[in-house]
GROMACS .gro file of C-alpha atoms in nm:
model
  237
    1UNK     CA    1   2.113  -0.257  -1.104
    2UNK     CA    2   2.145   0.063  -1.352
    3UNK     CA    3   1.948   0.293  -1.201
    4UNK     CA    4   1.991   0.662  -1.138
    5UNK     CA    5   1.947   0.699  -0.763
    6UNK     CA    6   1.839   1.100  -0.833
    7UNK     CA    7   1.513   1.057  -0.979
    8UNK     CA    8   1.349   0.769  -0.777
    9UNK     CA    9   0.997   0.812  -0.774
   10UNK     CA   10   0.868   0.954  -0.471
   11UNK     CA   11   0.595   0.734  -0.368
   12UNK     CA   12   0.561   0.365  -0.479
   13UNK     CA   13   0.266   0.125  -0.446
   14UNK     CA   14   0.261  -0.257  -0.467
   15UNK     CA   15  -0.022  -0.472  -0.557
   16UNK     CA   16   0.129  -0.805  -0.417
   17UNK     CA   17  -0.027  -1.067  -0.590
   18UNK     CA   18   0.049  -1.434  -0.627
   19UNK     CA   19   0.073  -1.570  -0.328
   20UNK     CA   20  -0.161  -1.828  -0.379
   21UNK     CA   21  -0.044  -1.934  -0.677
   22UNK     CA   22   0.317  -1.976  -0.563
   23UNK     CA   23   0.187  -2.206  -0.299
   24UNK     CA   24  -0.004  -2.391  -0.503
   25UNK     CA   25   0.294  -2.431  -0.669
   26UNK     CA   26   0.493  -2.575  -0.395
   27UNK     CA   27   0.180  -2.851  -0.318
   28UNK     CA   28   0.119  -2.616   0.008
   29UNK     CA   29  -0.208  -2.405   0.110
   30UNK     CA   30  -0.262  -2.067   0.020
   31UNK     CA   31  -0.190  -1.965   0.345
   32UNK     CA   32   0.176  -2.070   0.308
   33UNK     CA   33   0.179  -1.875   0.005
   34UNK     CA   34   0.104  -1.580   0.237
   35UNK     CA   35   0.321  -1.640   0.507
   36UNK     CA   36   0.644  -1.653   0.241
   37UNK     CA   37   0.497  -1.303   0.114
   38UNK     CA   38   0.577  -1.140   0.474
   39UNK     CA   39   0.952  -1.203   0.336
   40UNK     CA   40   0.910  -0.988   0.030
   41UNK     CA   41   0.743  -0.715   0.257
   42UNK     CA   42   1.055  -0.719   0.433
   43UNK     CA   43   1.235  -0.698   0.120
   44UNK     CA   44   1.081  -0.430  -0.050
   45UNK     CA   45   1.046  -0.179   0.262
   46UNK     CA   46   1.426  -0.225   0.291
   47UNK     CA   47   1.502  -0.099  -0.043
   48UNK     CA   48   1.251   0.156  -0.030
   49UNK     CA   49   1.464   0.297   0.287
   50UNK     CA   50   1.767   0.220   0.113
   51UNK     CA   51   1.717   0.389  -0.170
   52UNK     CA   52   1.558   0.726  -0.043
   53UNK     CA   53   1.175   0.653  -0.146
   54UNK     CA   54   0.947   0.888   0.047
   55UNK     CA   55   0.613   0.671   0.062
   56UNK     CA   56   0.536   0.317  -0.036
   57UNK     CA   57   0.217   0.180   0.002
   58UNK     CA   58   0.154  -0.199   0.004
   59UNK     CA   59  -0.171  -0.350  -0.058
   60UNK     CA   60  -0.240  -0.622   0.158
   61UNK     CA   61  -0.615  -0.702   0.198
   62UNK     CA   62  -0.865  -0.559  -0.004
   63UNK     CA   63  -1.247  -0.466   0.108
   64UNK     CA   64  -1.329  -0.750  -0.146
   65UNK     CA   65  -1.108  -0.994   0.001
   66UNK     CA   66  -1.362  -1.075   0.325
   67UNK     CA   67  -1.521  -1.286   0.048
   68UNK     CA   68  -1.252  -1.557   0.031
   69UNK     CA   69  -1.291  -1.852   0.217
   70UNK     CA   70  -1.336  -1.820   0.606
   71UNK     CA   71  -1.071  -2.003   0.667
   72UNK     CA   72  -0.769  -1.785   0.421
   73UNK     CA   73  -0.963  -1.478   0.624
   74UNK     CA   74  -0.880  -1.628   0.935
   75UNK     CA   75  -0.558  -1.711   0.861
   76UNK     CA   76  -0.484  -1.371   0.693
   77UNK     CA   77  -0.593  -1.146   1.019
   78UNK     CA   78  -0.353  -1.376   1.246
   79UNK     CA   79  -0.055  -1.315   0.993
   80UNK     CA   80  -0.140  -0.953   1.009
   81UNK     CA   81  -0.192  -0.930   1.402
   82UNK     CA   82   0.208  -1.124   1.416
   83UNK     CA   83   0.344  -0.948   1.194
   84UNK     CA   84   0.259  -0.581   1.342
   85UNK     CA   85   0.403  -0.781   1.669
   86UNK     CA   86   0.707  -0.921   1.495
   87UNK     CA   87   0.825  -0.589   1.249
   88UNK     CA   88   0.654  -0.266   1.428
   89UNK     CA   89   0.992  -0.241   1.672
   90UNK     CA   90   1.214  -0.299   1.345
   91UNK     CA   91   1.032  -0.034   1.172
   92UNK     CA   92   1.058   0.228   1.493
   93UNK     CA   93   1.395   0.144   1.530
   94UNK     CA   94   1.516   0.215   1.129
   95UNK     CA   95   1.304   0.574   1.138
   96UNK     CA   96   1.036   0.416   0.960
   97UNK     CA   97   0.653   0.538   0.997
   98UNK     CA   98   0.371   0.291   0.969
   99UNK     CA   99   0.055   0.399   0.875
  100UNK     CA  100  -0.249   0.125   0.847
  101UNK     CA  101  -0.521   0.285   0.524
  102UNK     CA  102  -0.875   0.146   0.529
  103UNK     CA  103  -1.141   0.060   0.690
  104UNK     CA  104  -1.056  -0.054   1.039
  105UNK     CA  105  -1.368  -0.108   1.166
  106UNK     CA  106  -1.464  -0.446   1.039
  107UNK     CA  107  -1.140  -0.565   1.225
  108UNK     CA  108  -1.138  -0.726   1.598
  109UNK     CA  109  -1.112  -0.502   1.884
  110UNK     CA  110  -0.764  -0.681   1.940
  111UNK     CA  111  -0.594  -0.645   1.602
  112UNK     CA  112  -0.741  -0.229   1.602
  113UNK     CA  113  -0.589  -0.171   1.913
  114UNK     CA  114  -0.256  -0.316   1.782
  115UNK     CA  115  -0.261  -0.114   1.492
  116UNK     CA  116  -0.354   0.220   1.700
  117UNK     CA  117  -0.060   0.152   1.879
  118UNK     CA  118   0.183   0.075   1.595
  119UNK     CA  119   0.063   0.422   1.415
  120UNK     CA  120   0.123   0.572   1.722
  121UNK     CA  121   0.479   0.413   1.856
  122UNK     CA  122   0.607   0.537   1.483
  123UNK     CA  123   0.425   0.838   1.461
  124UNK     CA  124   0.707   1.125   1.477
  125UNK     CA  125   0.962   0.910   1.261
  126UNK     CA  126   1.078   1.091   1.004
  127UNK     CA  127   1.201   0.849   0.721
  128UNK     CA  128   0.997   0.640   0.515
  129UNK     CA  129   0.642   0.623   0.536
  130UNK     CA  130   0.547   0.304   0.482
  131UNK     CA  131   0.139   0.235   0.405
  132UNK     CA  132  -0.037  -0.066   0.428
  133UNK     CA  133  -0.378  -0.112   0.279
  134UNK     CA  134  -0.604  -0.345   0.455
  135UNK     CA  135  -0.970  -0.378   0.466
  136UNK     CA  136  -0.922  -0.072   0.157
  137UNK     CA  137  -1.082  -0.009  -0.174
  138UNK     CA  138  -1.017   0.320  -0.362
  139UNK     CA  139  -1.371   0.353  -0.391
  140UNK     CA  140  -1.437   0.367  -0.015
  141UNK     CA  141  -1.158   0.628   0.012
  142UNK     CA  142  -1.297   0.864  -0.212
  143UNK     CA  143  -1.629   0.797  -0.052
  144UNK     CA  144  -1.519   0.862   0.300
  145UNK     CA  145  -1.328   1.166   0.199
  146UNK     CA  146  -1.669   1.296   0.037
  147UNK     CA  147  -1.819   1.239   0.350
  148UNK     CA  148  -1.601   1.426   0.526
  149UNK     CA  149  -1.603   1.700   0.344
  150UNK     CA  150  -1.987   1.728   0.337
  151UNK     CA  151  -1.989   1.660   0.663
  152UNK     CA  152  -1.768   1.980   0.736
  153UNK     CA  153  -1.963   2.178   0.459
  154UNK     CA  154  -2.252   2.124   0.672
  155UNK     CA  155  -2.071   2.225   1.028
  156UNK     CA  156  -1.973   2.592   0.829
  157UNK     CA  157  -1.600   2.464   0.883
  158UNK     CA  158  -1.528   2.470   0.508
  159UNK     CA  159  -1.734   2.650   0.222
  160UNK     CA  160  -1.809   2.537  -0.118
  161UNK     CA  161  -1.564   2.782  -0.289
  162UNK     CA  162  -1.289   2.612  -0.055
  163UNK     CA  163  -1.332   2.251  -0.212
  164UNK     CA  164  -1.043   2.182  -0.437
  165UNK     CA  165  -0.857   1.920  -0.579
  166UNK     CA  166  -0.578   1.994  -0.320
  167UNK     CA  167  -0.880   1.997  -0.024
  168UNK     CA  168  -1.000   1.675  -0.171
  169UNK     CA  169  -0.638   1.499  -0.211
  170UNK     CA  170  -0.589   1.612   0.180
  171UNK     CA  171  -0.926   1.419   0.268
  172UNK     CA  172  -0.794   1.088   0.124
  173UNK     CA  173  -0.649   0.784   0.367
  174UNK     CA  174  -0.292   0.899   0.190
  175UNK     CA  175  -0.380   1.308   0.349
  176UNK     CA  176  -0.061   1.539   0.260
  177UNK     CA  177   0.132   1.249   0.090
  178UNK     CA  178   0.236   1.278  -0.271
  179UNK     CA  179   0.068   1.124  -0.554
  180UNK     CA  180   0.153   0.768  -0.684
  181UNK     CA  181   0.455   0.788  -0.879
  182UNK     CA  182   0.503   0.414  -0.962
  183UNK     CA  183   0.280   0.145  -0.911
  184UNK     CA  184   0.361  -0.253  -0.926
  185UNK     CA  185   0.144  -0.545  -0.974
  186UNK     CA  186   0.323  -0.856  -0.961
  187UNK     CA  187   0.214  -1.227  -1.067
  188UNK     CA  188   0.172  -1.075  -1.419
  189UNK     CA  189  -0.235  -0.965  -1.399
  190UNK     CA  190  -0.282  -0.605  -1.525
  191UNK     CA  191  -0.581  -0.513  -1.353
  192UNK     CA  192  -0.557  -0.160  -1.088
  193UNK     CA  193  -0.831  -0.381  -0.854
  194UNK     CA  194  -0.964  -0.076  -0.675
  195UNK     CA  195  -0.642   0.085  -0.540
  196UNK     CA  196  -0.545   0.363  -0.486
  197UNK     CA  197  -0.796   0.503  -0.770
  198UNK     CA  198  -0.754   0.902  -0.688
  199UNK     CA  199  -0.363   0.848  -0.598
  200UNK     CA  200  -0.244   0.676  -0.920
  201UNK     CA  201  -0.434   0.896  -1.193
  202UNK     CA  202  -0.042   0.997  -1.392
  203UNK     CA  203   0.105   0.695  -1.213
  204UNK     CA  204   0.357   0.500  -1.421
  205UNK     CA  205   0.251   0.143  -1.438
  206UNK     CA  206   0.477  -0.161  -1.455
  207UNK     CA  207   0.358  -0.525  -1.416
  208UNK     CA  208   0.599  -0.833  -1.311
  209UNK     CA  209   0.518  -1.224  -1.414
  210UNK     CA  210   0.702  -1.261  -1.081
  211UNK     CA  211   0.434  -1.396  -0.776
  212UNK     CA  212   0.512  -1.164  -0.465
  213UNK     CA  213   0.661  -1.416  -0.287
  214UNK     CA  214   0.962  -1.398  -0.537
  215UNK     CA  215   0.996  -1.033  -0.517
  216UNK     CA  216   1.307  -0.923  -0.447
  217UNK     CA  217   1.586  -0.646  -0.530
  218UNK     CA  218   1.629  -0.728  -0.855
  219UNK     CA  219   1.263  -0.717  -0.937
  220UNK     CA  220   1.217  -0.407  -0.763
  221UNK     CA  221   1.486  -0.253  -0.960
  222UNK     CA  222   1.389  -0.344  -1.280
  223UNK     CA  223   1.023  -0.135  -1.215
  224UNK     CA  224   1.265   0.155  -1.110
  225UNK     CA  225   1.488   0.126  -1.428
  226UNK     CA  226   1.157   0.123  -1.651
  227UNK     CA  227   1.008   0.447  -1.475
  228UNK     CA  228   1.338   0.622  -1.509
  229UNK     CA  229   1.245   0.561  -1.919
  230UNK     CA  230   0.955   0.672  -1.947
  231UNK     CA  231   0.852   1.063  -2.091
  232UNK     CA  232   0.595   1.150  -1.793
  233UNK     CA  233   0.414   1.438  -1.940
  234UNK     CA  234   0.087   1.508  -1.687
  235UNK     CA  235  -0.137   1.477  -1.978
  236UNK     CA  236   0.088   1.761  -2.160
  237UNK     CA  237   0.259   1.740  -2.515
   0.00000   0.00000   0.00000
């Protein structure tokens, strides 16, 4: 793959859709479909490393997605729970941080303790930061950061003059992190579905026909080749 390995985008952020449709595809429950996507994870946080990619930020479950069938929901938290048993050691070991953004509340006692101590086994690494969103809708974020801030407005720990865009940004699940550079949908839809909303505002957008269970290298690069071409102005001339 052509791509110029100085300007990567800093921080990438996957929508991975289609895994119900690829295993509907293969005769198989939608479950299957999601246990093949775990593969693709795998995939893309290794190029991410590979390639020098400060932040990427995969979106997983949605705060809309407790409305799927009890069964998929079921299914969904036990892939979860596994796989922060299965990767988390891979990640410590290759420098990698794990953070978990959303709510974590509506989650068992069990899988929040696992993901406490995930966060907290990769904590001080120092390469890629790698997000997952579950349980998250961009429209909680900026609601919780609000709340936050009031909340600390009405404490006299921050004044009105010191609410800015920067104070705001800091508030948000993604804190200090930069700003979506790149953000991919797979399975072809071209909808944002209530990520990331604050983070992506002069994001770059590229959607692939390919279902996430597909994803590879390849597909990966080819999002990375198209925001290399495109004139990002920030709204300028």
């Amino acid at each position: 793959m052509n791509f110029d390995p100085t300007q990567m985008p800093q921080h990438v952020a996957i929508i991975m859709d289609g895994n119900g449709r690829w295993a509907k595809q293969q005769g198989k429950l939608r479950v299957f479909g999601h246990q093949n996507g775990v593969k693709a994870v795998r995939a893309a946080v290794s190029f991410a490393a590979k390639h020098g990619i400060k932040v990427l930020t995969l979106y997983a479950f949605s705060s809309e997605n407790w409305r799927r069938p009890e069964q998929e929901v079921s299914a969904l938290m036990s892939l979860f729970m596994r796989a922060l048993d299965s990767e988390v050691k891979k990640l410590h070991k290759n420098n990698i941080r794990l953070q978990i953004l959303g709510d974590k509340s509506r989650f068992s006692e069990s899988l929040q303790q696992r993901i406490a101590q995930s966060e907290a086994l990769t904590a001080q690494n120092t390469g890629l930061i790698l997000n997952i969103a579950a349980n998250y809708g961009g429209d909680w974020d900026i609601l919780q950061a609000t709340k936050q801030i009031a909340e600390k407005v009405q404490q006299g720990q921050l004044s009105l003059d010191q609410i800015s865009l920067d104070c705001f940004q800091r508030h948000l699940s993604t804190g200090d992190q930069p700003q979506v550079d790149l953000l991919i949908r797979t399975s072809g839809e071209q909808r944002i579905s209530n990520f990331l909303l604050w983070q992506i505002a002069y994001a770059e957008l590229f959607f692939s026909p390919v279902l996430w269970p597909d994803f590879n290298d390849e597909v990966f690069g080819e999002a990375i080749v198209a925001y290399q071409q495109r004139d990002r102005r920030f709204g300028g001339c």
